[in-house]
Structure formats: C-alpha cells, structure tokens
Amino acid sequence: MRVSLLGLGPMGGPMAANLVRGLGSLAVWNRTPGRAERVVALGARQAASPADAAADVVLTVLPDLPQVETVLHGPEGLLAGWRRARVPEPVLVVHGTVSPVAMRSFAEGLRREHGVRAVDAPMSGGVPGAERGALSLMVGGDRGDVEALAPVFAPIASTVVHFGPSGSGQLAKACNQVVVAGTIAALCEALCLADRYGLSRADLLAALDGGLAGSTVLDQKRERWLREDFTAGGSARNQLKDLRFAREAATAAGAPSELTALLHDQFHRMVAAGDGELDHSGLLRTIAAGT
C-alpha cells in the first residue's frame, strides 16, 4: 500500500515524521516546499505536485474542504495523478476539521464521479499528540475502508473510533471542539479572576490539575498561560471555524447550543481583535481585556 500526506503544517509535519518511521516509506507534498526538509531527511519522498503524490492512500492535513478541493483538481491535482497512475479506487483521508454536512456531500460526489473513497478522520490531541503519535481520530466512512486504514493510522494515533458513515467523524469532532473551547474559556476566566485577587497562576493551575478540574487542555496549555506565549499552535481562527460547524450542526438537529453560541462569540471577538493566528489559549487576552 503506497501512502502519501499533503499538508506539512504544525500537525501534518509530525504526523508525516511518524508515518515515515512506522511505514518505512511516504510521499509528502506541501505548498511551501521548505517544510518538507525534516521528513525528507527521515526518508520521505518529496513530491513535485499533488499529482506526483497520488497514491493508494492520500492523507490531507489541510484546514477545510476548499483547500482539499484545490489539491484535487487541475492538471497537477490528485485526480489527474490517480488517473495517470491508474490507481483503482484510491482512498482520500480528510484529517482537517470540516462541516459534517459538507463532508458527506463531498464524499458522495467523489465516489460517484471519480471512484475515490473518502474517509473523514479529524483529530484531537494537538501538536504534542501529533509529535507522540498519540492522536485521537474520530472517523467516518465505510467500515471496510476504515479497517483497511488501520496500519496507516497506527503510527499517528493511539485512539481510533469509527462513528459511522461519511461525515460522522466530523460531527464527533464538532462535539470535541465544543468541549475544548469550553475548557479553554473556563480556565481563562478563572485565571482572570485569580489575577484580580493576586493569586499565583502557577499555584492555581497546579491546584486545579490535582483535582477534578485537571484536563489535557490544562496540561498542554499551562506553560502558555504562565509565559503568556500564544504564538503558533491551534489557531483561534480554526477554533472559530470549528465552533461555527458545531453551531450549524446543532441548529440543523434542533439540539441545545447556548454554550456553543457563547463560545463562538468569544472566539469571534478574539479573531476580530486581530488575534486569529494566535493559539486558542490566547483567549485569555480577549477575556482579560473585556473586548
């Protein structure tokens, strides 16, 4: 089984490194070629274009479906590459967080028009999880396709849950993002309260971590809050996008979404203030400023 990965950003880069180590071979492509240097040094092949990266299984680690569509189409896109290489029923894995409804329609269209089998496998665990090969994958797609992907997922994920047909993995990720955003917002507000009364942030976070309020979010973001270093990481802009998808899904199902709406508004303020590219833990700045 030939495998390739497109998108070597903060998550895709370490995922590619683990895939090279676990599978022994991997083709990679990134719009900015320089980002491939690390994984090429580990043994990956740097593809000249998405078409050159066409393989039996192609993993995309891109922000949303428009970016996936971009690498699919055109004379040097994946579809052209699959046709030239005569790959029968290739599998496209969408690791980015996208609209559950759009994912379902996208997967149906790919299979009907091009014979491509799409699987959605959005991930949770952040950059530390990607680096350790310990991501949690929430998967949607045909069971046979998902089972066949087990050896591909093994080097990058410690938890793989198949929720059902296309789009269901994205719906699970939307639920995940509500919890992540809610935890970040609660911790940021608690830190602001502690600051007003002169409590030590380090002491407060240590106390929270030792009790029921402890969480992976706290573990991963602790140093950012202590140093007020919100560069890179999981961007507020992407968090806002994910919350928008969660709101849309809740509205379509008539599900309660009061907290989701509040979180959406908070991250919208953060992005509107010019902090969209900061790590989502930088919501602390927005809450502290009262903007």
Coordinates of C-alpha atoms in Angstrom, one line a residue:
M1 CA 0.0 0.0 0.0
R2 CA 1.5 3.3 -1.1
V3 CA 0.8 6.3 1.2
S4 CA 1.2 10.0 0.9
L5 CA 0.5 13.0 3.0
L6 CA -0.4 16.5 1.9
G7 CA 0.0 19.5 4.3
L8 CA 3.1 19.7 6.5
G9 CA 1.9 22.4 9.0
P10 CA 2.1 22.1 12.8
M11 CA 0.1 18.9 12.8
G12 CA 1.0 17.4 9.4
G13 CA 4.7 17.7 9.9
P14 CA 5.0 15.5 13.0
M15 CA 2.4 13.1 11.6
A16 CA 4.5 12.7 8.5
A17 CA 7.6 12.0 10.6
N18 CA 5.8 9.3 12.5
L19 CA 4.4 7.7 9.3
V20 CA 7.9 7.5 7.8
R21 CA 9.1 5.8 10.9
G22 CA 6.1 3.5 11.1
L23 CA 5.6 2.6 7.4
G24 CA 9.1 2.9 6.1
S25 CA 8.1 5.0 3.1
L26 CA 5.9 8.0 2.5
A27 CA 5.5 10.7 -0.2
V28 CA 4.8 14.2 1.0
W29 CA 3.8 17.5 -0.6
N30 CA 3.4 21.0 0.8
R31 CA 2.6 24.3 -0.9
T32 CA 5.7 25.7 0.8
P33 CA 8.4 23.1 -0.2
G34 CA 10.8 24.0 2.5
R35 CA 8.6 22.5 5.2
A36 CA 9.4 19.0 3.8
E37 CA 13.1 19.1 4.7
R38 CA 12.7 17.4 8.0
V39 CA 10.7 14.4 6.8
V40 CA 12.8 14.1 3.7
A41 CA 15.8 13.8 6.0
L42 CA 14.0 10.9 7.7
G43 CA 13.4 9.1 4.3
A44 CA 10.2 10.6 2.8
R45 CA 10.0 11.4 -0.8
Q46 CA 9.1 15.0 -1.7
A47 CA 6.5 15.1 -4.4
A48 CA 6.7 17.8 -7.0
S49 CA 2.9 18.3 -7.0
P50 CA -0.3 16.7 -5.6
A51 CA -0.5 14.7 -8.8
D52 CA 3.0 13.3 -8.1
A53 CA 1.9 12.4 -4.6
A54 CA -1.1 10.3 -5.9
A55 CA -1.0 7.0 -4.0
D56 CA -3.3 4.2 -2.9
V57 CA -4.0 6.2 0.3
V58 CA -3.6 10.0 0.5
L59 CA -3.9 11.8 3.8
T60 CA -4.7 15.5 3.7
V61 CA -3.9 17.7 6.7
L62 CA -5.5 20.9 5.5
P63 CA -7.7 23.5 7.2
D64 CA -11.0 23.0 5.3
L65 CA -12.6 21.4 2.2
P66 CA -11.8 24.4 -0.1
Q67 CA -8.1 23.6 0.4
V68 CA -8.7 19.9 -0.2
E69 CA -10.6 20.8 -3.4
T70 CA -7.6 22.8 -4.5
V71 CA -5.2 19.9 -4.3
L72 CA -7.7 17.6 -6.0
H73 CA -8.3 19.5 -9.2
G74 CA -6.3 20.8 -12.1
P75 CA -3.7 19.2 -14.4
E76 CA -1.3 18.6 -11.4
G77 CA -4.0 17.7 -8.9
L78 CA -4.6 14.4 -7.2
L79 CA -7.4 13.3 -9.5
A80 CA -5.1 13.8 -12.6
G81 CA -2.4 11.9 -10.7
W82 CA -4.6 9.0 -9.9
R83 CA -5.8 8.7 -13.5
R84 CA -2.3 8.8 -14.8
A85 CA -1.1 6.2 -12.3
R86 CA -4.2 4.1 -12.9
V87 CA -4.8 3.7 -9.1
P88 CA -8.0 1.7 -8.6
E89 CA -10.4 3.1 -6.0
P90 CA -7.9 5.3 -4.2
V91 CA -8.7 6.4 -0.6
L92 CA -8.6 10.0 0.4
V93 CA -8.4 10.7 4.1
V94 CA -9.6 14.2 5.3
H95 CA -7.9 14.9 8.6
G96 CA -8.9 18.6 8.8
T97 CA -12.0 19.7 10.6
V98 CA -14.8 20.5 8.1
S99 CA -18.5 20.8 8.0
P100 CA -20.2 17.4 8.7
V101 CA -22.9 18.1 6.1
A102 CA -20.3 19.3 3.5
M103 CA -18.1 16.2 4.2
R104 CA -21.0 13.9 3.5
S105 CA -21.8 15.6 0.2
F106 CA -18.1 15.8 -0.7
A107 CA -17.6 12.0 -0.1
E108 CA -20.6 11.1 -2.1
G109 CA -19.6 13.2 -5.1
L110 CA -16.0 11.9 -5.1
R111 CA -17.2 8.3 -5.2
R112 CA -19.9 8.8 -7.7
E113 CA -17.9 11.0 -10.2
H114 CA -14.4 9.7 -9.7
G115 CA -14.4 6.4 -7.9
V116 CA -12.5 7.8 -5.0
R117 CA -13.4 6.6 -1.5
A118 CA -13.3 9.4 1.1
V119 CA -12.8 8.9 4.8
D120 CA -13.1 11.7 7.3
A121 CA -10.7 11.3 10.3
P122 CA -10.4 14.7 12.1
M123 CA -8.0 14.5 15.0
S124 CA -7.6 15.7 18.6
G125 CA -4.5 15.9 20.7
G126 CA -2.8 19.0 19.4
V127 CA 0.8 19.3 18.3
P128 CA 2.0 17.3 21.4
G129 CA -0.3 14.4 20.4
A130 CA 0.9 14.6 16.8
E131 CA 4.5 14.5 17.9
R132 CA 4.0 11.5 20.2
G133 CA 1.9 9.6 17.6
A134 CA -0.9 9.7 20.2
L135 CA -3.7 11.5 18.4
S136 CA -7.4 10.6 18.8
L137 CA -9.0 10.1 15.4
M138 CA -12.8 10.4 15.0
V139 CA -13.6 8.5 11.8
G140 CA -16.4 8.5 9.3
G141 CA -16.7 6.3 6.2
D142 CA -17.3 2.8 5.0
R143 CA -16.3 0.2 7.6
G144 CA -14.2 -1.8 5.2
D145 CA -12.2 1.3 4.2
V146 CA -11.7 2.3 7.8
E147 CA -10.5 -1.2 8.7
A148 CA -8.0 -1.2 5.8
L149 CA -6.6 2.0 7.1
A150 CA -5.6 0.5 10.5
P151 CA -1.9 0.1 9.6
V152 CA -1.8 3.7 8.3
F153 CA -3.4 5.1 11.5
A154 CA -1.3 3.1 13.9
P155 CA 1.9 5.3 13.7
I156 CA -0.1 8.5 14.3
A157 CA -3.0 7.7 16.7
S158 CA -3.5 5.9 20.0
T159 CA -7.2 6.1 19.8
V160 CA -9.3 5.5 16.6
V161 CA -13.1 5.4 16.9
H162 CA -15.3 4.7 13.8
F163 CA -18.6 6.6 14.3
G164 CA -20.4 5.6 11.1
P165 CA -20.8 6.8 7.5
S166 CA -19.1 9.8 6.0
G167 CA -19.5 13.0 8.0
S168 CA -20.0 11.3 11.3
G169 CA -16.3 11.7 12.3
Q170 CA -16.7 15.4 11.6
L171 CA -19.8 15.5 13.8
A172 CA -17.9 13.9 16.6
K173 CA -15.0 16.4 16.1
A174 CA -17.5 19.3 16.4
C175 CA -18.6 17.9 19.7
N176 CA -14.9 17.6 20.8
Q177 CA -14.3 21.2 19.8
V178 CA -17.2 22.5 22.0
V179 CA -15.6 20.7 24.9
V180 CA -12.1 22.0 24.1
A181 CA -13.3 25.6 23.6
G182 CA -15.4 25.5 26.8
T183 CA -12.5 24.2 28.8
I184 CA -10.1 26.9 27.5
A185 CA -12.7 29.6 28.1
A186 CA -13.4 28.4 31.7
L187 CA -9.7 28.3 32.5
C188 CA -9.1 31.7 31.0
E189 CA -11.9 33.3 33.0
A190 CA -10.6 31.5 36.2
L191 CA -7.1 32.9 35.6
C192 CA -8.5 36.4 35.2
L193 CA -10.3 36.1 38.5
A194 CA -7.2 34.8 40.2
D195 CA -5.2 37.7 38.7
R196 CA -7.6 40.3 40.1
Y197 CA -7.0 38.9 43.6
G198 CA -3.3 38.5 43.3
L199 CA -3.2 34.7 43.3
S200 CA -0.3 32.9 41.7
R201 CA -1.2 31.5 38.3
A202 CA 1.2 28.7 38.7
D203 CA -0.2 27.7 42.1
L204 CA -3.8 27.9 40.8
L205 CA -3.1 25.7 37.8
A206 CA -1.2 23.2 40.0
A207 CA -4.2 23.0 42.4
L208 CA -6.7 22.6 39.5
D209 CA -4.5 19.9 37.9
G210 CA -4.6 17.9 41.1
G211 CA -8.3 17.8 41.3
L212 CA -11.5 17.3 39.3
A213 CA -10.6 20.4 37.1
G214 CA -7.5 18.7 35.7
S215 CA -7.5 18.1 32.0
T216 CA -5.4 17.5 28.9
V217 CA -6.2 21.1 27.9
L218 CA -4.7 22.4 31.2
D219 CA -1.6 20.2 30.8
Q220 CA -1.0 21.3 27.2
K221 CA -1.7 25.0 27.7
R222 CA -0.3 25.6 31.2
E223 CA 3.1 27.0 30.1
R224 CA 1.4 29.2 27.5
W225 CA -0.7 30.8 30.2
L226 CA 2.2 31.2 32.6
R227 CA 4.5 32.7 30.0
E228 CA 1.7 34.5 28.0
D229 CA 3.2 32.9 24.9
F230 CA 0.4 32.3 22.4
T231 CA 2.4 32.0 19.2
A232 CA 1.6 29.2 16.7
G233 CA -0.3 26.1 17.9
G234 CA -4.0 25.6 17.4
S235 CA -5.2 28.9 15.9
A236 CA -8.1 30.9 17.2
R237 CA -9.3 31.2 13.6
N238 CA -9.6 27.5 13.2
Q239 CA -11.3 27.2 16.6
L240 CA -13.8 29.7 15.5
K241 CA -14.4 27.8 12.3
D242 CA -14.9 24.6 14.2
L243 CA -17.4 26.2 16.5
R244 CA -19.3 27.5 13.5
F245 CA -19.6 24.0 12.2
A246 CA -20.9 22.9 15.7
R247 CA -23.5 25.6 15.7
E248 CA -24.7 24.7 12.2
A249 CA -25.0 21.0 13.2
A250 CA -26.9 21.9 16.4
T251 CA -29.3 24.2 14.5
A252 CA -30.0 21.6 11.9
A253 CA -30.8 19.0 14.5
G254 CA -32.6 21.3 16.9
A255 CA -30.0 20.5 19.6
P256 CA -29.3 22.9 22.5
S257 CA -26.4 25.1 21.8
E258 CA -26.4 28.1 24.2
L259 CA -22.8 27.4 25.4
T260 CA -21.6 26.8 21.8
A261 CA -23.1 30.2 20.8
L262 CA -21.4 31.9 23.7
L263 CA -18.0 30.3 22.9
H264 CA -18.4 31.2 19.2
D265 CA -19.0 34.9 20.2
Q266 CA -15.9 34.9 22.5
F267 CA -13.6 33.5 19.8
H268 CA -15.2 35.8 17.2
R269 CA -14.1 38.7 19.4
M270 CA -10.6 37.3 19.6
V271 CA -10.3 37.0 15.8
A272 CA -11.9 40.4 15.2
A273 CA -9.3 41.9 17.6
G274 CA -6.5 40.7 15.3
D275 CA -5.5 37.6 17.3
G276 CA -6.8 35.0 14.9
E277 CA -3.5 33.4 14.2
L278 CA -2.6 33.1 17.9
D279 CA -3.0 29.8 19.8
H280 CA -6.6 29.5 21.0
S281 CA -5.3 29.6 24.6
G282 CA -4.7 33.3 23.8
L283 CA -8.4 33.8 24.5
L284 CA -7.0 34.9 27.9
R285 CA -6.1 38.2 26.4
T286 CA -9.6 38.7 25.0
I287 CA -11.3 37.9 28.3
A288 CA -8.9 40.0 30.3
A289 CA -9.4 43.0 28.1
G290 CA -13.2 42.6 28.2
T291 CA -13.2 43.1 24.4

